[in-house]
Amino acid sequence: MPLLKVIVASTRPGRVGRNIGDWFARHAVEHGGFTVEIVDLAEVGLPFLDEPEHPATGNYLHRHSKDWSATIGEADAFAFVMPEYNYAFSAPLKNAIDFLYHEWRYKPVGFVSYGGMSGGLRAVQMMKQVVTTLRMVPAGEAVTIFTRRQLDADGRLVVDDDLSASATGMLDELGRLTQAMSAMRTSA
C-alpha cells in the first residue's frame, strides 16, 4: 500500500493540531487505502533552514536534514494538518518544506485545515502556491475544521458525518492521485 504521511504543522504549546492529526490518521487507517504515519513537526524539531547548499542539490550537511529527507522521501502522499495564523500557514510548515526539494516532487497533498471563522481556508490557498512550485499536486477535496463550531469546551474535536465524509472524499482522491503520479516519480 502507498505510504501517507500526515504532517502536523503546528508546534505551539497547547495546540489542537495534534488531536486533529490523530483523528485524521485514525480515519485514514480505517479508510484502508494507505499505510499511515504521523509526522509531528513539534517532535521533529527542525531548526530554521541551516543548510549551506540549495535544497535542489540534495547535498545535506546536517543529520537533521538527512533524517528529514529520508522521512519525506519515502512517502507517496501527504496530508498537511495545518492551522491558519494571521491569514497564512505556519512558519514551521514552510520551514519544513523549504529544507527539501526533490523529496516532495510529484506527490499529492491533501489539506486538513483548521481555524476560527475561516477554517484555515486562506492558509490552504497560500500553501497551494508553495506546493505547486515543488511539483506537488493538491487534492481538490479537503477537510475544513471551523474550530469555533467543531471543538467542544475542552478543545476536543467533535466529529460529525460531514467531517468524516470530507475526510473520506479527500483520501479517495489522494489514492487516485497517488496511483497516477507514481509513474511520474519513477520517470523523474
Coordinates of C-alpha atoms in Angstrom, one line a residue:
M1 CA 0.0 0.0 0.0
P2 CA 1.2 3.6 -0.6
L3 CA 2.5 5.5 2.4
L4 CA 0.6 8.6 3.5
K5 CA 2.5 10.9 5.9
V6 CA 0.1 13.0 8.0
I7 CA 2.2 16.1 8.8
V8 CA 1.0 18.0 11.9
A9 CA 2.1 21.6 11.2
S10 CA 1.6 23.4 14.4
T11 CA 4.4 23.4 17.1
R12 CA 2.7 25.7 19.5
P13 CA 2.2 24.6 23.1
G14 CA -1.5 23.9 23.8
R15 CA -2.2 23.4 20.1
V16 CA -5.2 21.4 18.9
G17 CA -3.4 20.3 15.8
R18 CA -2.1 17.0 17.2
N19 CA -5.6 16.0 18.3
I20 CA -6.9 16.7 14.8
G21 CA -3.9 14.9 13.2
D22 CA -4.6 11.9 15.4
W23 CA -8.2 11.8 14.4
F24 CA -7.4 12.1 10.7
A25 CA -4.7 9.4 10.9
R26 CA -7.2 7.0 12.5
H27 CA -9.7 7.8 9.8
A28 CA -7.1 7.2 7.2
V29 CA -6.2 3.8 8.7
E30 CA -9.9 2.9 8.7
H31 CA -10.2 4.1 5.1
G32 CA -7.8 1.3 4.2
G33 CA -6.1 2.9 1.1
F34 CA -2.8 3.8 2.7
T35 CA -0.2 2.8 5.3
V36 CA -0.4 5.9 7.6
E37 CA 2.3 7.6 9.6
I38 CA 2.0 10.8 11.7
V39 CA 4.9 13.2 11.4
D40 CA 4.6 15.9 14.1
L41 CA 6.8 18.9 13.4
A42 CA 6.9 19.7 17.1
E43 CA 8.6 16.3 17.6
V44 CA 10.8 16.6 14.5
G45 CA 12.2 19.9 15.8
L46 CA 13.8 21.2 12.7
P47 CA 15.8 24.4 13.2
F48 CA 15.4 27.2 10.8
L49 CA 16.8 26.2 7.4
D50 CA 20.6 25.9 8.1
E51 CA 21.9 24.1 5.1
P52 CA 24.7 25.8 3.2
E53 CA 23.7 24.4 -0.2
H54 CA 20.4 24.9 -2.1
P55 CA 17.9 22.0 -1.3
A56 CA 17.7 21.2 -5.0
T57 CA 21.3 19.8 -4.8
G58 CA 20.3 17.2 -2.3
N59 CA 23.6 17.7 -0.6
Y60 CA 22.7 17.9 3.1
L61 CA 25.4 18.6 5.7
H62 CA 23.4 18.2 8.9
R63 CA 22.0 14.9 10.4
H64 CA 18.5 16.5 10.9
S65 CA 18.4 17.4 7.2
K66 CA 19.3 13.9 6.2
D67 CA 16.8 12.4 8.6
W68 CA 14.1 14.8 7.3
S69 CA 15.0 13.9 3.7
A70 CA 14.5 10.2 4.4
T71 CA 11.2 10.8 6.2
I72 CA 9.7 12.8 3.4
G73 CA 11.4 10.8 0.6
E74 CA 9.8 7.5 1.5
A75 CA 6.2 9.0 1.4
D76 CA 3.9 8.5 -1.5
A77 CA 1.4 11.2 -0.4
F78 CA 0.9 13.8 2.3
A79 CA -1.9 15.3 4.4
F80 CA -1.0 18.6 5.9
V81 CA -2.9 19.2 9.2
M82 CA -2.4 22.9 9.3
P83 CA -3.7 25.9 11.2
E84 CA -4.2 29.4 9.9
Y85 CA -2.2 32.1 11.6
N86 CA -2.9 35.6 10.6
Y87 CA -4.4 34.6 7.2
A88 CA -1.4 32.3 6.4
F89 CA 0.2 28.9 7.0
S90 CA 2.5 28.3 9.9
A91 CA 6.2 29.2 9.8
P92 CA 7.3 25.6 10.9
L93 CA 5.4 24.1 7.9
K94 CA 7.0 26.5 5.5
N95 CA 10.4 25.9 7.0
A96 CA 10.0 22.1 6.9
I97 CA 9.0 22.3 3.2
D98 CA 11.9 24.6 2.3
F99 CA 14.5 22.1 3.7
L100 CA 13.9 19.8 0.7
Y101 CA 13.1 19.9 -3.0
H102 CA 13.3 16.5 -4.8
E103 CA 11.7 14.6 -1.9
W104 CA 8.4 16.5 -2.4
R105 CA 8.1 16.3 -6.2
Y106 CA 5.3 14.5 -8.0
K107 CA 3.5 13.6 -4.8
P108 CA -0.1 14.5 -4.0
V109 CA -1.0 16.5 -0.9
G110 CA -4.3 16.9 0.9
F111 CA -5.2 19.6 3.4
V112 CA -6.8 19.2 6.8
S113 CA -7.1 22.9 7.8
Y114 CA -8.4 24.5 10.9
G115 CA -9.1 27.9 12.2
G116 CA -11.7 30.2 13.8
M117 CA -14.0 31.8 11.2
S118 CA -12.2 30.6 8.1
G119 CA -11.4 27.0 9.0
G120 CA -7.9 27.7 7.6
L121 CA -9.0 28.1 4.0
R122 CA -6.9 31.2 3.5
A123 CA -3.8 29.4 4.7
V124 CA -4.6 26.5 2.3
Q125 CA -4.9 28.9 -0.7
M126 CA -1.5 30.3 0.1
M127 CA 0.0 26.9 0.6
K128 CA -1.2 25.7 -2.8
Q129 CA 1.2 28.3 -4.4
V130 CA 4.1 26.8 -2.4
V131 CA 3.3 23.1 -3.1
T132 CA 2.7 23.5 -6.8
T133 CA 6.1 25.2 -7.2
L134 CA 7.6 21.9 -5.9
R135 CA 5.5 20.0 -8.5
M136 CA 3.2 18.6 -5.8
V137 CA -0.4 18.2 -6.8
P138 CA -3.0 19.4 -4.3
A139 CA -6.2 17.3 -3.9
G140 CA -9.3 19.2 -4.7
E141 CA -11.2 17.6 -1.8
A142 CA -10.2 18.9 1.6
V143 CA -11.1 18.8 5.3
T144 CA -12.0 22.1 6.8
I145 CA -12.5 22.5 10.5
F146 CA -14.1 25.6 11.9
T147 CA -12.7 25.4 15.5
R148 CA -15.4 27.7 17.0
R149 CA -18.0 25.2 16.0
Q150 CA -16.2 21.8 15.9
L151 CA -14.3 21.9 19.2
D152 CA -16.0 21.2 22.5
A153 CA -15.4 23.2 25.6
D154 CA -12.3 21.1 26.4
G155 CA -10.8 21.6 23.0
R156 CA -11.7 18.1 21.7
L157 CA -12.7 17.7 18.1
V158 CA -16.4 16.9 17.6
V159 CA -16.5 14.6 14.5
D160 CA -19.8 14.5 12.7
D161 CA -20.9 12.8 9.5
D162 CA -20.0 15.8 7.3
L163 CA -16.4 15.9 8.7
S164 CA -16.0 12.1 8.2
A165 CA -17.3 12.4 4.7
S166 CA -14.9 15.1 3.7
A167 CA -12.0 13.1 5.1
T168 CA -13.1 10.0 3.1
G169 CA -13.5 12.1 0.0
M170 CA -10.1 13.6 0.3
L171 CA -8.5 10.2 1.0
D172 CA -10.3 8.7 -2.1
E173 CA -8.9 11.5 -4.2
L174 CA -5.4 11.2 -2.7
G175 CA -5.5 7.5 -3.6
R176 CA -6.3 8.2 -7.2
L177 CA -3.6 10.9 -7.4
T178 CA -1.0 8.7 -5.7
Q179 CA -1.6 5.9 -8.3
A180 CA -1.5 8.3 -11.2
M181 CA 1.6 10.2 -10.0
S182 CA 3.7 7.1 -9.2
A183 CA 4.7 6.8 -12.9
M184 CA 5.9 10.4 -12.8
R185 CA 8.1 9.8 -9.8
T186 CA 9.6 6.7 -11.4
S187 CA 10.5 8.6 -14.6
A188 CA 11.8 11.6 -12.7

